[in-house]
Amino acid sequence: MNVTAAAATPTDPLADRILDALIHRIGKDRDAARPHDWLAATILTIRDEIIDRWMESTKAAHAAGAKRVYYLSLEFLIGRLLRDALSNLGHNDAVRDALATLGVDLAEIEEIEPDAALGNGGLGRLAACFMESLASLELPAYGYGIRYVNGMFRQRIDDGWQMELPETWLAHGNPWEFERRESAYFVGFGGEVVAHDNGQVHWSPVEAVEAVAVDTPVVGWRGKRVNTLRLWTAKAFDPIKLDKFNEGDFQGALSGQMRAETLTRVLYPNDSTPAGQELRLRQEYFFSSASIQDIVRRHVQYFGDIATLPDKAAIQLNDTHPAVSVAELMRLLTDHHDMAFDAAWDLTRRTFGYTNHTLLPEALESWPLPLFERLLPRHMQIVYAINAKLLREARANADVDDRAIAAISLIEEGGERRVRMANLAFAGSHSVNGVAALHTALMKQTVFADLHRMYPDRINNKTNGITPRRWLQQCNPALTALIREAIGDGFCDDAEKLPALAAHADDAAFRERFAAVKRSNKVALAAYIKDSMGLRLDPDALFDVQIKRIHEYKRQLLNIVETVALYDQIRSHPERDWTPRVKLFAGKAASSYHNAKLIIKLANDVARRINADPSVGDLLKIAFIPNYNVSLAEKIIPAADLSEQISTAGMEASGTGNMKFALNGALTIGTLDGANIEIKDRVGDDHIFIFGMTADEVAAKRADGYRPRDVIDASPELAQALAAIASGVFSPDDPKRYEGLVAGLYDHDWFMVAADFDAFAGAQRAVDARWQDRAVWTRSTIHNVANVGWFSSDRTIRDYAREIWGVM
């Protein structure tokens, strides 16, 4: 950055304001300022306008007596905020020009803004998109979560292995946030419950922390509304015990504060141990309790009568993590507002909605009953009371047998008794929605089949969406400019106007310009990978991308095994006209997920061998890009040619990466799973590569006694690739490293890697054939961009607002 005393004296009023913020709010002279100082000064300057709009938005909602949406989520993967704010306010050019007069490059300081470590994958990114769309649609809303100090770990790859390091996103402070000391709440754990003669119940926790609100403004498109993301931080009521300190017990003196801070230190602590499970339940109750107390307090302050809560508040539970909120609201209504149980239950159900994001049993949270009762004894009583009411209602139906009762119950009785949080969220909500058409249908048939029969009108579908502001306009400005030139700028306000672009797919000159934008994005990504990883990539190769959380059902392993098979084929048949490919992977594995971490290592081992093999040269390159986050996705997605959405059919709820890639002109290769089905329906069969079994076929194969060994033996390419991996070809330092991983495919292959391999390989060769005719390929990419505007989170939020929340 070129910031010197000789820089031109600013004459731009905005530049004057930025310089004033640097001097008087950061405390730095311009000659001594470092890039992060200029970043903070710029944020503080633009923040002043945001605060004005924020206050206007809040006052307008109060004056109108508006119903508010409250979105409770354990994750908010919001990414960098400066570019988002400047774009939505329409200030990009003005700020860029103002900083230029000061000798500062806006793009450079935007790049050093840290990603907020508040999420991991699709769940948190969806929550961020929803918050932006709520503001863009001018709907009053609060997001509630936890202000993680370190959040999801920073991933480093050492010798191919994932290493987890603290994410220090708050190292330079956070100029976007405001601590609200007046919004602080008592959150208790443990203790005992005492019932009084008058029927009142009193819970006396043995331990308590103070939840303190920290607010971040969320700016909507064109700055029409600014909503609030309220995150909770934990403090001890007695930060230091002076008696212990004076006795020389310094650690004991600070133990209360350390225990409180542990609640907000890390996202998703390793819950493979009892201590990890307890911390995770504590975190979920901590933020749920603080959020529900805040909502109730605000309602009583502005509307007086708690009985009108469902008329003025719509609380949406983003998956099961905040499901304990159902019991917490019941506790507040019955114990603090003297409401009869039945009336409280009716009010609770009319207030809550629940979004389910997974059919995976391990992700449908449940807690050991002794742990739940020890930490939350009053809530355990309430859960039992809700369960009694629920099961009596179920028994009233003559068609409900003991098996159905066991499935409906909030308490799992088979083996270890556990509290089922998904069932609690379902029972306590008036609406339960899936996030893609297939996912919603499977909810009715599988995990919630008996509850669905009991409440047939409760489950509904709300297919996910993404905000086109971040995932097209901000991350791909060149493509945005090209589209604007072709069809006008109406799509910037309404992504569902993008279909007008389809008329240009047959225009050879437009296709050439479209392809040039894509190549430019690939050149930029290749430069980033060269600088960060030392790997040279050919931007004219097909960029084949799979970036997402590492999980066996997402089948990164299938992709890697097919890559090994392709490597063998290229070496065996050098005379063929192979399509040059760059295989790009990125994503984090949960710290306790052994197989997922082993898959990361395998990807890196395969990359090391293939990238160094002169017999394939530039025909095949592989890179696992470390520390996947929102900002990295913003670099990769505009450069992708092929989007890998290859989950085992019936296991991906929706996916939103598939939408982002298609919106940026990548073609999808995928199974009929999640939102892939709806993308196929919108872009057309000719512009997507679908392969593999359907969800019904997967279920049938499992039921029929699937024998993966027979499938592998019948597929020479697959058998050879697995043999190479298992024998140590790619792990000469430890030849047995992948024996167990490969043996798992031979023995059970739950995720159907072997079963879908030949179909996947065939689809990849169809990709090669399409790539050979660039005009046909580019025509398909334009059709993808033109036909996925429906997957805007604005459309999704309108559906929620009209059909669940009643705010439109």
Short mmCIF file of N, CA and C in Angstrom, two decimals, residues 652-736:
data_model
loop_
_atom_site.label_atom_id
_atom_site.label_comp_id
_atom_site.label_asym_id
_atom_site.label_seq_id
_atom_site.Cartn_x
_atom_site.Cartn_y
_atom_site.Cartn_z
N GLU A 652 -28.68 -35.29 1.27
CA GLU A 652 -28.44 -33.85 1.31
C GLU A 652 -29.79 -33.15 1.38
N ALA A 653 -29.98 -32.34 2.43
CA ALA A 653 -31.27 -31.68 2.58
C ALA A 653 -31.56 -30.78 1.38
N SER A 654 -30.64 -29.90 1.05
CA SER A 654 -30.85 -28.99 -0.06
C SER A 654 -29.54 -28.72 -0.78
N GLY A 655 -28.60 -28.15 -0.04
CA GLY A 655 -27.42 -27.60 -0.66
C GLY A 655 -27.71 -26.17 -1.07
N THR A 656 -26.72 -25.30 -0.90
CA THR A 656 -26.82 -23.95 -1.47
C THR A 656 -25.61 -23.65 -2.35
N GLY A 657 -24.53 -24.42 -2.17
CA GLY A 657 -23.39 -24.28 -3.07
C GLY A 657 -23.81 -24.56 -4.50
N ASN A 658 -24.70 -25.55 -4.70
CA ASN A 658 -25.16 -25.86 -6.05
C ASN A 658 -25.79 -24.64 -6.72
N MET A 659 -26.51 -23.84 -5.93
CA MET A 659 -27.15 -22.63 -6.45
C MET A 659 -26.11 -21.56 -6.79
N LYS A 660 -25.12 -21.39 -5.94
CA LYS A 660 -24.10 -20.36 -6.15
C LYS A 660 -23.30 -20.65 -7.41
N PHE A 661 -22.92 -21.91 -7.58
CA PHE A 661 -22.15 -22.27 -8.77
C PHE A 661 -22.96 -22.03 -10.04
N ALA A 662 -24.21 -22.48 -10.06
CA ALA A 662 -25.03 -22.32 -11.26
C ALA A 662 -25.24 -20.85 -11.59
N LEU A 663 -25.42 -20.02 -10.55
CA LEU A 663 -25.63 -18.60 -10.77
C LEU A 663 -24.40 -17.94 -11.37
N ASN A 664 -23.24 -18.54 -11.17
CA ASN A 664 -21.98 -17.99 -11.70
C ASN A 664 -21.49 -18.73 -12.93
N GLY A 665 -22.38 -19.53 -13.54
CA GLY A 665 -22.05 -20.11 -14.83
C GLY A 665 -21.25 -21.39 -14.77
N ALA A 666 -21.40 -22.19 -13.72
CA ALA A 666 -20.82 -23.53 -13.69
C ALA A 666 -21.93 -24.54 -13.96
N LEU A 667 -21.59 -25.62 -14.65
CA LEU A 667 -22.55 -26.69 -14.88
C LEU A 667 -22.46 -27.69 -13.72
N THR A 668 -23.59 -28.23 -13.35
CA THR A 668 -23.66 -29.15 -12.22
C THR A 668 -23.52 -30.59 -12.68
N ILE A 669 -22.67 -31.34 -11.99
CA ILE A 669 -22.70 -32.80 -12.08
C ILE A 669 -23.18 -33.27 -10.72
N GLY A 670 -24.28 -34.01 -10.72
CA GLY A 670 -24.85 -34.33 -9.42
C GLY A 670 -25.87 -35.45 -9.46
N THR A 671 -26.21 -35.90 -8.27
CA THR A 671 -27.27 -36.89 -8.11
C THR A 671 -28.62 -36.18 -8.00
N LEU A 672 -29.67 -36.97 -8.09
CA LEU A 672 -31.03 -36.43 -7.87
C LEU A 672 -31.26 -36.34 -6.37
N ASP A 673 -30.64 -35.33 -5.77
CA ASP A 673 -30.66 -35.16 -4.33
C ASP A 673 -30.81 -33.68 -4.00
N GLY A 674 -31.46 -33.39 -2.89
CA GLY A 674 -31.59 -32.01 -2.44
C GLY A 674 -32.17 -31.13 -3.52
N ALA A 675 -31.64 -29.91 -3.59
CA ALA A 675 -32.12 -28.94 -4.57
C ALA A 675 -31.60 -29.20 -5.98
N ASN A 676 -30.70 -30.20 -6.15
CA ASN A 676 -30.28 -30.54 -7.51
C ASN A 676 -31.48 -30.84 -8.39
N ILE A 677 -32.48 -31.48 -7.80
CA ILE A 677 -33.67 -31.85 -8.57
C ILE A 677 -34.37 -30.61 -9.10
N GLU A 678 -34.52 -29.62 -8.23
CA GLU A 678 -35.21 -28.40 -8.65
C GLU A 678 -34.35 -27.56 -9.60
N ILE A 679 -33.02 -27.62 -9.44
CA ILE A 679 -32.14 -26.95 -10.39
C ILE A 679 -32.30 -27.59 -11.76
N LYS A 680 -32.30 -28.92 -11.81
CA LYS A 680 -32.49 -29.63 -13.08
C LYS A 680 -33.80 -29.21 -13.74
N ASP A 681 -34.86 -29.15 -12.95
CA ASP A 681 -36.16 -28.79 -13.51
C ASP A 681 -36.15 -27.39 -14.12
N ARG A 682 -35.34 -26.49 -13.56
CA ARG A 682 -35.33 -25.10 -14.02
C ARG A 682 -34.35 -24.86 -15.16
N VAL A 683 -33.18 -25.51 -15.10
CA VAL A 683 -32.21 -25.24 -16.17
C VAL A 683 -32.41 -26.15 -17.37
N GLY A 684 -33.06 -27.30 -17.18
CA GLY A 684 -33.30 -28.23 -18.27
C GLY A 684 -32.30 -29.37 -18.29
N ASP A 685 -32.77 -30.54 -18.72
CA ASP A 685 -31.93 -31.74 -18.72
C ASP A 685 -30.67 -31.59 -19.57
N ASP A 686 -30.72 -30.74 -20.59
CA ASP A 686 -29.58 -30.60 -21.49
C ASP A 686 -28.45 -29.76 -20.90
N HIS A 687 -28.69 -29.14 -19.76
CA HIS A 687 -27.71 -28.20 -19.21
C HIS A 687 -27.26 -28.61 -17.81
N ILE A 688 -27.31 -29.89 -17.52
CA ILE A 688 -26.89 -30.42 -16.23
C ILE A 688 -26.49 -31.87 -16.45
N PHE A 689 -25.61 -32.42 -15.62
CA PHE A 689 -25.16 -33.80 -15.74
C PHE A 689 -25.65 -34.57 -14.50
N ILE A 690 -26.70 -35.35 -14.68
CA ILE A 690 -27.29 -36.12 -13.59
C ILE A 690 -26.86 -37.58 -13.72
N PHE A 691 -26.50 -38.18 -12.60
CA PHE A 691 -26.07 -39.58 -12.62
C PHE A 691 -26.54 -40.27 -11.34
N GLY A 692 -26.45 -41.58 -11.33
CA GLY A 692 -26.58 -42.34 -10.10
C GLY A 692 -28.00 -42.69 -9.71
N MET A 693 -28.08 -43.36 -8.57
CA MET A 693 -29.36 -43.84 -8.05
C MET A 693 -30.19 -42.71 -7.47
N THR A 694 -31.49 -42.92 -7.48
CA THR A 694 -32.40 -42.01 -6.79
C THR A 694 -32.46 -42.39 -5.31
N ALA A 695 -33.12 -41.55 -4.52
CA ALA A 695 -33.27 -41.84 -3.09
C ALA A 695 -34.02 -43.15 -2.87
N ASP A 696 -35.06 -43.39 -3.68
CA ASP A 696 -35.82 -44.64 -3.55
C ASP A 696 -34.95 -45.84 -3.91
N GLU A 697 -34.12 -45.69 -4.92
CA GLU A 697 -33.25 -46.79 -5.33
C GLU A 697 -32.18 -47.06 -4.28
N VAL A 698 -31.68 -46.03 -3.65
CA VAL A 698 -30.71 -46.22 -2.56
C VAL A 698 -31.35 -46.98 -1.41
N ALA A 699 -32.55 -46.57 -1.02
CA ALA A 699 -33.25 -47.25 0.06
C ALA A 699 -33.53 -48.70 -0.29
N ALA A 700 -33.94 -48.95 -1.52
CA ALA A 700 -34.24 -50.33 -1.94
C ALA A 700 -32.98 -51.18 -1.95
N LYS A 701 -31.88 -50.62 -2.42
CA LYS A 701 -30.62 -51.40 -2.47
C LYS A 701 -30.16 -51.77 -1.06
N ARG A 702 -30.29 -50.83 -0.13
CA ARG A 702 -29.92 -51.14 1.25
C ARG A 702 -30.83 -52.24 1.81
N ALA A 703 -32.11 -52.14 1.51
CA ALA A 703 -33.07 -53.11 2.05
C ALA A 703 -32.88 -54.49 1.44
N ASP A 704 -32.38 -54.55 0.21
CA ASP A 704 -32.25 -55.82 -0.49
C ASP A 704 -30.97 -56.56 -0.17
N GLY A 705 -30.15 -56.00 0.72
CA GLY A 705 -28.90 -56.67 1.06
C GLY A 705 -27.79 -56.39 0.07
N TYR A 706 -27.49 -55.13 -0.08
CA TYR A 706 -26.46 -54.65 -1.01
C TYR A 706 -25.12 -55.30 -0.71
N ARG A 707 -24.47 -55.84 -1.77
CA ARG A 707 -23.15 -56.45 -1.64
C ARG A 707 -22.14 -55.64 -2.46
N PRO A 708 -21.49 -54.66 -1.82
CA PRO A 708 -20.57 -53.79 -2.58
C PRO A 708 -19.41 -54.54 -3.20
N ARG A 709 -18.98 -55.65 -2.59
CA ARG A 709 -17.84 -56.40 -3.14
C ARG A 709 -18.15 -56.90 -4.56
N ASP A 710 -19.38 -57.31 -4.78
CA ASP A 710 -19.76 -57.79 -6.11
C ASP A 710 -19.71 -56.65 -7.13
N VAL A 711 -20.15 -55.46 -6.70
CA VAL A 711 -20.14 -54.29 -7.59
C VAL A 711 -18.70 -53.91 -7.93
N ILE A 712 -17.82 -53.90 -6.94
CA ILE A 712 -16.42 -53.53 -7.17
C ILE A 712 -15.76 -54.54 -8.10
N ASP A 713 -16.00 -55.82 -7.87
CA ASP A 713 -15.38 -56.84 -8.71
C ASP A 713 -15.84 -56.73 -10.16
N ALA A 714 -17.03 -56.21 -10.37
CA ALA A 714 -17.58 -56.10 -11.73
C ALA A 714 -17.14 -54.82 -12.44
N SER A 715 -16.40 -53.96 -11.75
CA SER A 715 -15.96 -52.69 -12.33
C SER A 715 -14.43 -52.62 -12.32
N PRO A 716 -13.79 -52.99 -13.44
CA PRO A 716 -12.31 -53.02 -13.45
C PRO A 716 -11.67 -51.68 -13.07
N GLU A 717 -12.23 -50.56 -13.56
CA GLU A 717 -11.65 -49.25 -13.23
C GLU A 717 -11.71 -48.98 -11.73
N LEU A 718 -12.87 -49.28 -11.14
CA LEU A 718 -13.03 -49.05 -9.71
C LEU A 718 -12.11 -49.96 -8.91
N ALA A 719 -12.10 -51.24 -9.26
CA ALA A 719 -11.26 -52.20 -8.52
C ALA A 719 -9.80 -51.81 -8.58
N GLN A 720 -9.34 -51.37 -9.75
CA GLN A 720 -7.93 -50.99 -9.89
C GLN A 720 -7.62 -49.75 -9.06
N ALA A 721 -8.52 -48.76 -9.07
CA ALA A 721 -8.29 -47.54 -8.30
C ALA A 721 -8.24 -47.83 -6.81
N LEU A 722 -9.17 -48.66 -6.33
CA LEU A 722 -9.20 -48.99 -4.90
C LEU A 722 -7.97 -49.80 -4.51
N ALA A 723 -7.56 -50.70 -5.39
CA ALA A 723 -6.36 -51.50 -5.09
C ALA A 723 -5.13 -50.61 -4.97
N ALA A 724 -5.02 -49.62 -5.84
CA ALA A 724 -3.88 -48.71 -5.77
C ALA A 724 -3.88 -47.93 -4.47
N ILE A 725 -5.06 -47.44 -4.06
CA ILE A 725 -5.16 -46.65 -2.83
C ILE A 725 -4.84 -47.53 -1.62
N ALA A 726 -5.44 -48.73 -1.59
CA ALA A 726 -5.26 -49.61 -0.43
C ALA A 726 -3.84 -50.14 -0.31
N SER A 727 -3.14 -50.31 -1.44
CA SER A 727 -1.81 -50.91 -1.41
C SER A 727 -0.71 -49.94 -1.04
N GLY A 728 -1.03 -48.65 -0.97
CA GLY A 728 -0.04 -47.67 -0.55
C GLY A 728 0.63 -46.94 -1.69
N VAL A 729 0.09 -47.06 -2.90
CA VAL A 729 0.67 -46.34 -4.03
C VAL A 729 0.76 -44.84 -3.75
N PHE A 730 -0.27 -44.32 -3.09
CA PHE A 730 -0.30 -42.88 -2.82
C PHE A 730 0.17 -42.55 -1.39
N SER A 731 0.55 -43.57 -0.64
CA SER A 731 1.02 -43.33 0.73
C SER A 731 2.22 -44.21 1.01
N PRO A 732 3.32 -44.02 0.27
CA PRO A 732 4.49 -44.89 0.46
C PRO A 732 5.09 -44.79 1.85
N ASP A 733 4.87 -43.68 2.54
CA ASP A 733 5.39 -43.54 3.89
C ASP A 733 4.60 -44.39 4.89
N ASP A 734 3.39 -44.77 4.52
CA ASP A 734 2.55 -45.60 5.39
C ASP A 734 1.62 -46.41 4.49
N PRO A 735 2.10 -47.51 3.93
CA PRO A 735 1.33 -48.26 2.93
C PRO A 735 -0.03 -48.74 3.42
N LYS A 736 -0.21 -48.88 4.71
CA LYS A 736 -1.49 -49.38 5.24
C LYS A 736 -2.47 -48.27 5.62
#
